């Protein structure tokens, strides 16, 4: 006999506050632009964040980050590998097309397409079946405890709109494939995309027919990417912008001291670290063995990084130096493992000599300059630190629009990366995406050849383990291996730091998402 689990069904009053009568335009800026409007063409969280204003998932994060119904109103586990979802009726896409099971099936099949860059975000799902117009079944490869977490980051698209615009096949920012959905959008979300010009700006207007009860009072959102920290801050203080996210840390005090403005901050889930090339040779040393395959060399690089100096001088004391690859609130975190290797240049040189690199070696260091807080400054500092240990560093910094495809294609030796365990908000996220050997299912963010049989085994086991203490133990064991083997070089947990006019209220979240459907302008 099948055992059924019926989860609570929430009524449509998910967010039952009263809609403010006054309405406003909110103008905001970040240090870089989104990379596409196609939800399945990327795995970049800031891009997903902006898209979330236009597109809805089946389940979503509430204002406490718990999972709650969105386009699905309830779900049942019919059997370990079959989950059934009941869909919300009476929902329309922005173009007026009704939302139903055909759209969910088309969306999931589009995401499962081998060419979808975001395929790994739903790696436990092998297929989807329509039961009736408002019921679908997800078929899983095995028992999987995190399906709802994963679905909170999967946006539903309009099948008819995709067909009309020849966009049933997903784009991919890594391979450069684009289509109509790259620059256009038709969702069911709280705002309608009015215009999108890459590197120029994105305008949205309120969706008066949104299925949910709005908590915001916005009629319009105008987003402008501004790479220059000084220009972005000046635009805020001159009144041209209502909000900037993030705030350049060196300007926090000046903004706080300016009448009519405020800064809000909290620790982020996002950790910043360096990824390494684990293939047979470095791009900087073609034809020679890769020094980074030796754990002593990887540990030497870690010992040569003065992380306290980065925390104090570049991050203005607002980051937390780390030794682990997930933040404390994330499942699998272990405080006793969260210890970085000590800054010790002499020990770094000794390890290099022991590994046969007493005279150092050459490596490329690639970094974004508009994605993470002070990312370019961090990389400049690390390059200088490694040079003191005898390593020749070829530093390259560039915009996220070209940087992430370069990383995805494995064209780097050492590269900066940030990971907030999204969309799952669970330690399994980094196992599946970065620790697992790259395949059609996993390793979507492991482009540089990391392959450890024990990490693969733990990832496969954790994916289907339903006993939570056992599952958490697997996550922690994998994180310990990554630490002890120095497969990545952790730097810090960055803060979430936003600035806005005093009359603007936007709740802040540790996942760094700017959720303007909760914003008010007073």
Coordinates of C-alpha atoms in Angstrom, one line a residue:
X1 CA 0.0 0.0 0.0
X2 CA 1.3 3.4 -0.9
X3 CA 1.8 5.8 2.0
X4 CA 0.6 9.3 1.3
X5 CA 1.8 12.5 2.9
X6 CA -0.6 15.4 2.5
X7 CA 1.1 18.7 3.2
X8 CA -0.8 21.6 4.5
X9 CA -2.7 23.6 1.9
X10 CA -2.5 27.3 2.5
X11 CA -5.3 29.5 1.3
X12 CA -4.8 32.4 -1.1
X13 CA -4.2 34.9 1.6
X14 CA -0.5 34.1 1.7
X15 CA 0.5 37.6 2.3
X16 CA -2.5 39.2 3.9
X17 CA -1.4 42.7 4.7
X18 CA -3.3 45.7 3.4
X19 CA -2.1 47.2 0.1
X20 CA -0.9 50.8 0.7
X21 CA -3.0 53.3 -1.3
X22 CA -0.1 55.4 -2.4
X23 CA 2.0 54.2 -5.3
X24 CA 5.5 55.1 -6.5
X25 CA 8.3 54.4 -8.8
X26 CA 11.4 52.8 -7.3
X27 CA 14.7 53.5 -9.0
X28 CA 17.6 51.3 -7.9
X29 CA 21.0 50.2 -9.0
X30 CA 23.6 47.5 -8.6
X31 CA 27.2 47.2 -9.7
X32 CA 26.4 45.0 -12.7
X33 CA 23.6 43.9 -15.0
X34 CA 21.7 40.7 -15.2
X35 CA 23.1 38.3 -17.8
X36 CA 19.8 37.2 -19.5
X37 CA 16.0 37.1 -19.0
X38 CA 15.9 33.5 -20.0
X39 CA 15.4 31.7 -16.6
X40 CA 17.1 28.5 -17.7
X41 CA 20.1 30.0 -19.5
X42 CA 22.1 30.7 -16.4
X43 CA 22.8 29.9 -12.8
X44 CA 23.6 33.4 -11.6
X45 CA 21.6 34.3 -8.5
X46 CA 21.4 38.1 -9.1
X47 CA 19.9 37.4 -12.5
X48 CA 17.4 35.0 -10.9
X49 CA 16.6 37.7 -8.3
X50 CA 15.7 40.3 -11.0
X51 CA 13.7 37.7 -13.0
X52 CA 11.7 36.8 -9.9
X53 CA 9.9 40.1 -10.2
X54 CA 8.5 38.9 -13.5
X55 CA 8.3 35.1 -13.1
X56 CA 6.7 33.0 -10.3
X57 CA 7.8 29.5 -9.2
X58 CA 5.5 26.7 -8.1
X59 CA 6.6 27.3 -4.5
X60 CA 8.5 30.3 -3.2
X61 CA 10.3 31.8 -0.2
X62 CA 8.1 33.8 2.2
X63 CA 9.2 37.0 4.1
X64 CA 10.8 34.6 6.6
X65 CA 12.4 32.5 3.8
X66 CA 10.2 29.5 4.6
X67 CA 8.7 27.6 1.7
X68 CA 5.1 28.5 0.8
X69 CA 2.7 27.8 -2.1
X70 CA 2.9 30.1 -5.1
X71 CA 1.7 28.7 -8.5
X72 CA 1.1 25.4 -6.8
X73 CA -1.4 25.3 -4.0
X74 CA -0.6 21.9 -2.6
X75 CA 1.4 18.8 -3.1
X76 CA 1.5 15.1 -2.2
X77 CA 4.3 12.5 -2.1
X78 CA 2.4 9.7 -3.9
X79 CA 5.4 7.4 -3.7
X80 CA 9.1 8.1 -3.1
X81 CA 9.8 9.0 -6.7
X82 CA 6.5 10.6 -7.6
X83 CA 5.3 14.0 -6.3
X84 CA 1.9 15.4 -7.3
X85 CA 1.3 19.1 -7.4
X86 CA -2.1 20.9 -7.6
X87 CA -1.9 24.1 -9.5
X88 CA -3.4 27.5 -8.7
X89 CA -6.4 28.2 -10.9
X90 CA -7.4 31.6 -12.3
X91 CA -3.8 32.8 -12.9
X92 CA -2.9 34.5 -16.1
X93 CA 0.4 35.3 -17.8
X94 CA 1.2 39.0 -18.5
X95 CA -0.1 38.6 -22.1
X96 CA -3.4 37.2 -20.8
X97 CA -2.7 33.6 -21.6
X98 CA -4.1 31.3 -18.8
X99 CA -1.7 29.3 -16.7
X100 CA -2.2 25.6 -16.5
X101 CA -0.5 22.2 -16.4
X102 CA 0.7 22.5 -20.1
X103 CA 2.8 25.4 -19.1
X104 CA 4.4 23.6 -16.1
X105 CA 5.2 20.5 -18.3
X106 CA 6.6 22.8 -21.1
X107 CA 8.7 24.7 -18.5
X108 CA 10.2 21.7 -16.8
X109 CA 10.9 19.9 -20.0
X110 CA 12.6 23.0 -21.3
X111 CA 14.7 23.1 -18.1
X112 CA 15.6 19.4 -18.5
X113 CA 16.8 20.0 -22.0
X114 CA 20.5 19.0 -22.2
X115 CA 21.4 22.5 -23.5
X116 CA 19.9 24.3 -20.5
X117 CA 22.6 25.9 -18.4
X118 CA 20.3 25.6 -15.3
X119 CA 19.7 21.9 -15.8
X120 CA 21.5 21.1 -12.6
X121 CA 19.1 23.1 -10.5
X122 CA 16.5 20.4 -10.9
X123 CA 18.9 17.4 -11.1
X124 CA 16.7 15.0 -9.1
X125 CA 13.8 15.2 -11.7
X126 CA 13.8 12.9 -14.7
X127 CA 10.4 13.8 -16.2
X128 CA 7.0 15.4 -15.6
X129 CA 3.5 14.2 -16.4
X130 CA 0.3 16.1 -16.9
X131 CA -2.6 14.5 -14.9
X132 CA -5.3 17.1 -15.7
X133 CA -5.3 20.8 -16.5
X134 CA -4.4 21.7 -12.9
X135 CA -2.4 18.7 -11.7
X136 CA 1.1 17.5 -12.6
X137 CA 3.3 14.7 -11.4
X138 CA 7.1 15.1 -11.0
X139 CA 9.0 11.8 -11.5
X140 CA 12.3 11.6 -9.6
X141 CA 15.4 9.5 -10.1
X142 CA 15.1 8.4 -6.4
X143 CA 13.8 9.6 -3.1
X144 CA 14.8 13.3 -2.7
X145 CA 14.2 15.5 0.3
X146 CA 14.9 18.8 -1.3
X147 CA 12.5 19.0 -4.2
X148 CA 10.5 21.9 -2.8
X149 CA 13.8 23.8 -2.1
X150 CA 14.8 23.3 -5.7
X151 CA 11.5 24.3 -7.1
X152 CA 11.5 27.6 -5.3
X153 CA 14.1 28.7 -7.8
X154 CA 12.4 27.3 -11.0
X155 CA 10.2 29.9 -12.8
X156 CA 7.2 28.9 -14.9
X157 CA 7.0 30.0 -18.5
X158 CA 4.1 30.3 -20.9
X159 CA 4.1 27.3 -23.4
X160 CA 2.1 29.2 -26.0
X161 CA 4.3 32.3 -25.8
X162 CA 7.5 30.1 -26.1
X163 CA 6.0 28.3 -29.2
X164 CA 4.9 31.6 -30.9
X165 CA 8.4 33.1 -30.4
X166 CA 10.4 29.9 -31.4
X167 CA 11.9 29.8 -27.9
X168 CA 11.1 26.2 -26.7
X169 CA 14.8 25.4 -26.6
X170 CA 16.6 27.2 -23.8
X171 CA 19.3 29.7 -24.3
X172 CA 22.7 29.3 -22.6
X173 CA 25.1 32.0 -21.5
X174 CA 28.0 29.6 -21.5
X175 CA 27.6 28.5 -25.1
X176 CA 26.3 31.9 -26.2
X177 CA 22.9 30.6 -27.5
X178 CA 20.2 33.2 -27.4
X179 CA 16.6 33.4 -28.4
X180 CA 13.5 35.6 -28.0
X181 CA 13.3 34.8 -24.2
X182 CA 16.8 36.2 -23.7
X183 CA 15.6 39.8 -23.9
X184 CA 11.8 39.4 -23.5
X185 CA 9.7 37.9 -20.7
X186 CA 6.1 36.8 -20.1
X187 CA 5.5 35.6 -16.6
X188 CA 2.8 35.6 -14.0
X189 CA 4.8 37.7 -11.4
X190 CA 4.1 40.9 -9.6
X191 CA 5.7 43.1 -12.3
X192 CA 5.6 43.1 -16.1
X193 CA 8.8 43.6 -18.0
X194 CA 8.4 46.8 -20.0
X195 CA 11.9 47.0 -21.5
X196 CA 15.4 45.4 -21.1
X197 CA 18.5 46.8 -22.7
X198 CA 21.6 44.8 -21.6
X199 CA 24.1 47.0 -19.6
X200 CA 21.7 50.0 -19.9
X201 CA 18.7 49.2 -17.8
X202 CA 15.5 47.3 -17.1
X203 CA 12.0 48.8 -16.6
X204 CA 9.0 47.1 -15.1
X205 CA 5.5 48.1 -14.4
X206 CA 3.1 46.7 -11.8
X207 CA 1.0 43.7 -12.7
X208 CA -2.5 44.8 -11.8
X209 CA -3.8 41.3 -12.3
X210 CA -1.3 39.5 -10.1
X211 CA -2.8 36.5 -8.5
X212 CA -1.5 37.4 -5.0
X213 CA -2.4 40.3 -2.7
X214 CA 0.4 42.9 -3.1
X215 CA 2.3 44.2 -0.1
X216 CA 4.2 46.8 -2.0
X217 CA 2.9 50.2 -3.2
X218 CA 5.1 50.4 -6.4
X219 CA 3.7 51.2 -9.8
X220 CA 7.1 51.0 -11.6
X221 CA 10.6 49.7 -11.1
X222 CA 13.6 51.2 -12.9
X223 CA 16.9 49.3 -12.6
X224 CA 20.2 50.8 -13.8
X225 CA 23.5 48.9 -13.6
X226 CA 26.3 51.3 -12.6
X227 CA 29.7 49.7 -12.3
X228 CA 31.5 52.7 -10.8
X229 CA 31.1 52.7 -7.0
X230 CA 31.6 56.5 -6.9
X231 CA 29.0 57.1 -9.6
X232 CA 26.5 54.8 -8.0
X233 CA 26.8 56.4 -4.6
X234 CA 26.7 59.9 -6.1
X235 CA 23.5 59.0 -8.0
X236 CA 21.9 57.9 -4.7
X237 CA 22.9 61.0 -2.7
X238 CA 21.9 63.3 -5.6
X239 CA 18.4 61.8 -5.6
X240 CA 18.6 60.2 -9.0
X241 CA 18.3 56.7 -7.3
X242 CA 16.2 55.5 -4.4
X243 CA 18.3 52.5 -3.5
X244 CA 21.6 50.9 -4.3
X245 CA 22.6 47.3 -3.5
X246 CA 25.3 46.6 -2.5
X247 CA 26.8 49.7 -0.9
X248 CA 30.5 50.2 -1.5
X249 CA 31.8 49.4 2.0
X250 CA 34.1 52.5 2.0
X251 CA 31.1 54.7 1.6
X252 CA 28.9 53.3 4.3
X253 CA 29.8 55.9 6.9
X254 CA 29.3 58.8 4.5
X255 CA 25.9 57.6 3.4
X256 CA 24.8 57.0 7.0
X257 CA 25.9 60.5 7.9
X258 CA 23.9 62.0 5.0
X259 CA 20.4 63.3 6.0
X260 CA 17.6 61.5 4.4
X261 CA 19.4 58.2 3.8
X262 CA 20.0 55.0 5.6
X263 CA 22.1 51.8 5.3
X264 CA 20.9 48.4 6.3
X265 CA 23.3 45.4 6.8
X266 CA 23.4 41.8 7.9
X267 CA 25.6 38.7 7.2
X268 CA 25.0 37.1 3.9
X269 CA 24.7 33.4 3.1
X270 CA 27.2 34.0 0.4
X271 CA 30.8 32.9 0.8
X272 CA 33.5 34.1 -1.4
X273 CA 36.3 31.7 -2.3
X274 CA 38.7 30.8 -5.1
X275 CA 38.1 27.9 -7.4
X276 CA 41.1 26.0 -8.8
X277 CA 42.0 24.2 -12.1
X278 CA 42.3 20.5 -11.4
X279 CA 43.0 19.4 -14.9
X280 CA 46.4 18.1 -16.1
X281 CA 47.8 21.5 -17.0
X282 CA 47.4 25.2 -16.3
X283 CA 46.5 27.7 -19.1
X284 CA 49.5 29.7 -17.8
X285 CA 51.9 26.7 -18.2
X286 CA 50.8 24.7 -21.2
X287 CA 52.6 21.4 -21.7
X288 CA 53.8 21.2 -18.1
X289 CA 52.2 19.3 -15.1
X290 CA 49.6 21.2 -13.2
X291 CA 51.1 22.2 -9.8
X292 CA 47.6 22.7 -8.4
X293 CA 47.0 18.9 -8.5
X294 CA 49.4 18.7 -5.5
X295 CA 47.6 19.3 -2.2
X296 CA 50.8 20.9 -0.8
X297 CA 50.7 23.6 -3.5
X298 CA 47.0 24.2 -2.8
X299 CA 47.7 24.5 0.9
X300 CA 50.7 26.8 0.2
X301 CA 48.4 29.2 -1.7
X302 CA 46.0 29.2 1.2
X303 CA 48.9 29.9 3.7
X304 CA 50.1 32.7 1.6
X305 CA 46.8 34.6 1.7
X306 CA 46.6 37.2 4.5
X307 CA 42.9 36.9 5.0
X308 CA 42.9 39.2 8.1
X309 CA 44.3 42.0 6.0
X310 CA 41.6 41.5 3.4
X311 CA 39.0 41.6 6.2
X312 CA 40.3 44.7 7.8
X313 CA 41.5 46.8 4.8
X314 CA 39.3 45.8 1.9
X315 CA 36.1 44.7 3.6
X316 CA 36.4 47.4 6.3
X317 CA 35.9 44.8 9.1
X318 CA 32.4 43.9 7.7
X319 CA 33.2 40.4 6.4
X320 CA 33.9 37.2 8.4
X321 CA 37.0 35.2 7.5
X322 CA 36.1 31.6 6.9
X323 CA 37.6 28.1 6.4
X324 CA 34.5 26.3 5.2
X325 CA 32.4 26.7 2.1
X326 CA 28.9 27.2 3.6
X327 CA 27.7 29.8 6.0
X328 CA 26.6 29.0 9.6
X329 CA 22.8 28.9 8.9
X330 CA 23.3 26.4 6.1
X331 CA 22.7 22.6 6.7
X332 CA 26.0 20.8 7.0
X333 CA 27.9 23.7 8.5
X334 CA 30.3 22.7 11.4
X335 CA 31.9 25.4 13.5
X336 CA 34.9 23.2 14.4
X337 CA 35.8 22.9 10.7
X338 CA 35.3 26.5 9.9
X339 CA 39.0 27.3 10.4
X340 CA 41.2 28.8 7.7
X341 CA 44.9 27.8 7.3
X342 CA 47.0 30.4 9.1
X343 CA 48.7 33.1 7.2
X344 CA 52.4 32.0 7.1
X345 CA 54.5 32.9 4.0
X346 CA 57.5 30.9 5.2
X347 CA 55.3 27.8 5.6
X348 CA 53.9 28.5 2.1
X349 CA 57.4 28.6 0.6
X350 CA 58.4 25.4 2.4
X351 CA 55.3 23.6 1.1
X352 CA 56.1 24.8 -2.4
X353 CA 59.7 23.6 -2.1
X354 CA 58.5 20.2 -0.7
X355 CA 56.3 19.9 -3.8
X356 CA 59.1 20.7 -6.1
X357 CA 58.3 24.3 -6.8
X358 CA 60.9 26.1 -4.7
X359 CA 61.2 28.6 -7.5
X360 CA 57.5 29.1 -7.8
X361 CA 55.3 28.7 -10.8
X362 CA 53.0 30.7 -13.1
X363 CA 49.2 30.9 -12.9
X364 CA 46.4 32.9 -14.2
X365 CA 44.0 34.5 -11.7
X366 CA 40.7 35.5 -13.2
X367 CA 38.2 37.7 -11.4
X368 CA 34.9 39.6 -11.9
X369 CA 35.0 43.3 -11.2
X370 CA 31.2 43.9 -10.8
X371 CA 29.7 40.8 -9.1
X372 CA 30.9 40.5 -5.5
X373 CA 31.7 43.2 -3.0
X374 CA 35.2 44.6 -3.8
X375 CA 35.9 41.5 -5.9
X376 CA 38.6 43.3 -8.0
X377 CA 40.4 44.7 -5.0
X378 CA 40.4 41.3 -3.3
X379 CA 42.0 39.7 -6.3
X380 CA 44.6 42.4 -6.6
X381 CA 45.6 41.9 -3.0
X382 CA 45.8 38.1 -3.3
X383 CA 47.9 38.4 -6.5
X384 CA 50.4 40.6 -4.5
X385 CA 50.4 38.1 -1.6
X386 CA 51.2 35.2 -3.8
X387 CA 53.9 37.1 -5.6
X388 CA 55.6 37.4 -2.2
X389 CA 55.5 33.6 -1.9
X390 CA 57.3 33.3 -5.2
X391 CA 54.4 32.7 -7.5
X392 CA 54.0 34.6 -10.8
X393 CA 50.4 35.7 -11.1
X394 CA 48.8 36.8 -14.4
X395 CA 45.7 38.8 -13.0
X396 CA 42.7 39.5 -15.3
X397 CA 39.6 41.2 -14.1
X398 CA 36.5 41.7 -16.3
X399 CA 32.7 42.2 -16.2
X400 CA 30.4 39.4 -15.1
X401 CA 28.9 39.2 -18.6
X402 CA 32.2 37.8 -20.0
X403 CA 33.6 36.4 -16.8
X404 CA 31.1 33.7 -16.0
X405 CA 31.0 32.2 -19.5
X406 CA 34.9 32.1 -19.3
X407 CA 34.7 30.2 -15.9
X408 CA 31.9 27.9 -17.2
X409 CA 34.1 26.9 -20.1
X410 CA 37.0 26.0 -17.9
X411 CA 39.2 28.7 -19.4
X412 CA 40.7 29.7 -16.0
X413 CA 43.4 28.5 -13.7
X414 CA 42.2 30.2 -10.4
X415 CA 39.0 32.2 -10.2
X416 CA 36.9 34.0 -7.7
X417 CA 33.4 32.6 -7.0
X418 CA 30.6 33.3 -4.6
X419 CA 28.2 30.7 -3.4
X420 CA 25.1 31.2 -1.3
X421 CA 23.7 27.6 -1.6
X422 CA 20.8 28.9 -3.8
X423 CA 18.2 28.1 -4.6
X424 CA 18.1 25.1 -2.2
X425 CA 19.6 27.0 0.8
X426 CA 21.1 23.6 1.9
X427 CA 24.6 22.3 2.0
X428 CA 23.7 19.8 -0.7
X429 CA 23.7 22.6 -3.2
X430 CA 27.5 22.9 -3.2
X431 CA 28.0 19.1 -3.3
X432 CA 25.9 18.7 -6.4
X433 CA 27.0 21.8 -8.2
X434 CA 30.7 22.1 -7.3
X435 CA 32.1 19.0 -5.6
X436 CA 30.6 16.3 -7.9
X437 CA 32.4 15.3 -11.0
X438 CA 30.8 17.1 -14.0
X439 CA 28.2 15.1 -15.8
X440 CA 24.8 15.5 -17.4
X441 CA 23.3 15.6 -13.9
X442 CA 25.8 17.1 -11.5
X443 CA 28.9 19.3 -11.4
X444 CA 27.2 22.1 -13.3
X445 CA 29.6 24.6 -11.6
X446 CA 32.6 22.3 -11.6
X447 CA 34.2 23.2 -14.9
X448 CA 37.8 22.7 -14.0
X449 CA 38.1 18.9 -13.5
X450 CA 37.7 18.4 -9.8
X451 CA 36.9 14.6 -9.4
X452 CA 37.1 12.9 -6.1
X453 CA 35.4 9.5 -5.8
X454 CA 34.6 10.0 -2.2
X455 CA 32.9 13.3 -2.8
X456 CA 31.0 11.7 -5.7
X457 CA 29.9 8.9 -3.4
X458 CA 28.8 11.3 -0.6
X459 CA 26.9 13.4 -3.1
X460 CA 25.0 10.4 -4.5
X461 CA 24.2 9.1 -1.1
X462 CA 23.1 12.5 0.3
X463 CA 20.8 13.0 -2.7
X464 CA 18.5 10.1 -1.7
X465 CA 19.1 10.0 2.1
X466 CA 15.8 10.8 3.9
X467 CA 17.1 10.4 7.5
X468 CA 18.1 14.0 8.2
X469 CA 20.9 13.4 10.8
X470 CA 22.5 10.9 8.5
X471 CA 22.1 13.3 5.5
X472 CA 23.6 16.2 7.4
X473 CA 26.5 14.0 8.4
X474 CA 27.2 13.3 4.8
X475 CA 27.2 17.0 3.9
X476 CA 29.6 17.8 6.8
X477 CA 32.0 15.0 5.8
X478 CA 32.1 16.2 2.2
X479 CA 32.8 19.8 3.4
X480 CA 35.6 18.5 5.6
X481 CA 37.2 16.7 2.7
X482 CA 37.1 19.9 0.6
X483 CA 38.7 21.7 3.5
X484 CA 41.5 19.2 4.2
X485 CA 42.3 18.8 0.5
X486 CA 42.1 22.5 -0.1
X487 CA 40.1 21.9 -3.2
X488 CA 38.9 25.5 -2.9
X489 CA 40.4 28.4 -1.1
X490 CA 37.8 30.1 1.2
X491 CA 38.1 33.8 1.8
X492 CA 35.1 35.3 3.6
X493 CA 31.4 35.5 4.2
X494 CA 30.5 38.9 2.7
X495 CA 27.8 41.2 4.2
X496 CA 24.5 42.2 2.7
X497 CA 24.8 46.0 2.6
X498 CA 22.1 48.2 1.0
X499 CA 21.5 52.0 1.1
X500 CA 18.3 53.8 0.4
X501 CA 16.4 57.0 0.9
X502 CA 14.9 57.2 4.4
X503 CA 11.4 57.0 3.0
X504 CA 12.0 53.7 1.3
X505 CA 11.4 50.4 3.1
X506 CA 12.8 47.2 1.6
X507 CA 13.2 44.1 3.8
X508 CA 16.7 42.6 3.7
X509 CA 17.4 38.9 3.4
X510 CA 20.6 36.9 3.9
X511 CA 20.3 35.3 0.5
X512 CA 20.9 38.9 -0.9
X513 CA 17.7 38.8 -3.0
X514 CA 16.1 42.3 -3.4
X515 CA 12.4 41.4 -3.1
X516 CA 10.7 44.6 -4.2
X517 CA 7.3 43.0 -4.0
X518 CA 7.7 43.7 -0.3
X519 CA 8.9 47.3 -0.8
X520 CA 7.1 50.5 0.0
X521 CA 7.9 54.2 -0.8
X522 CA 6.4 56.4 1.9

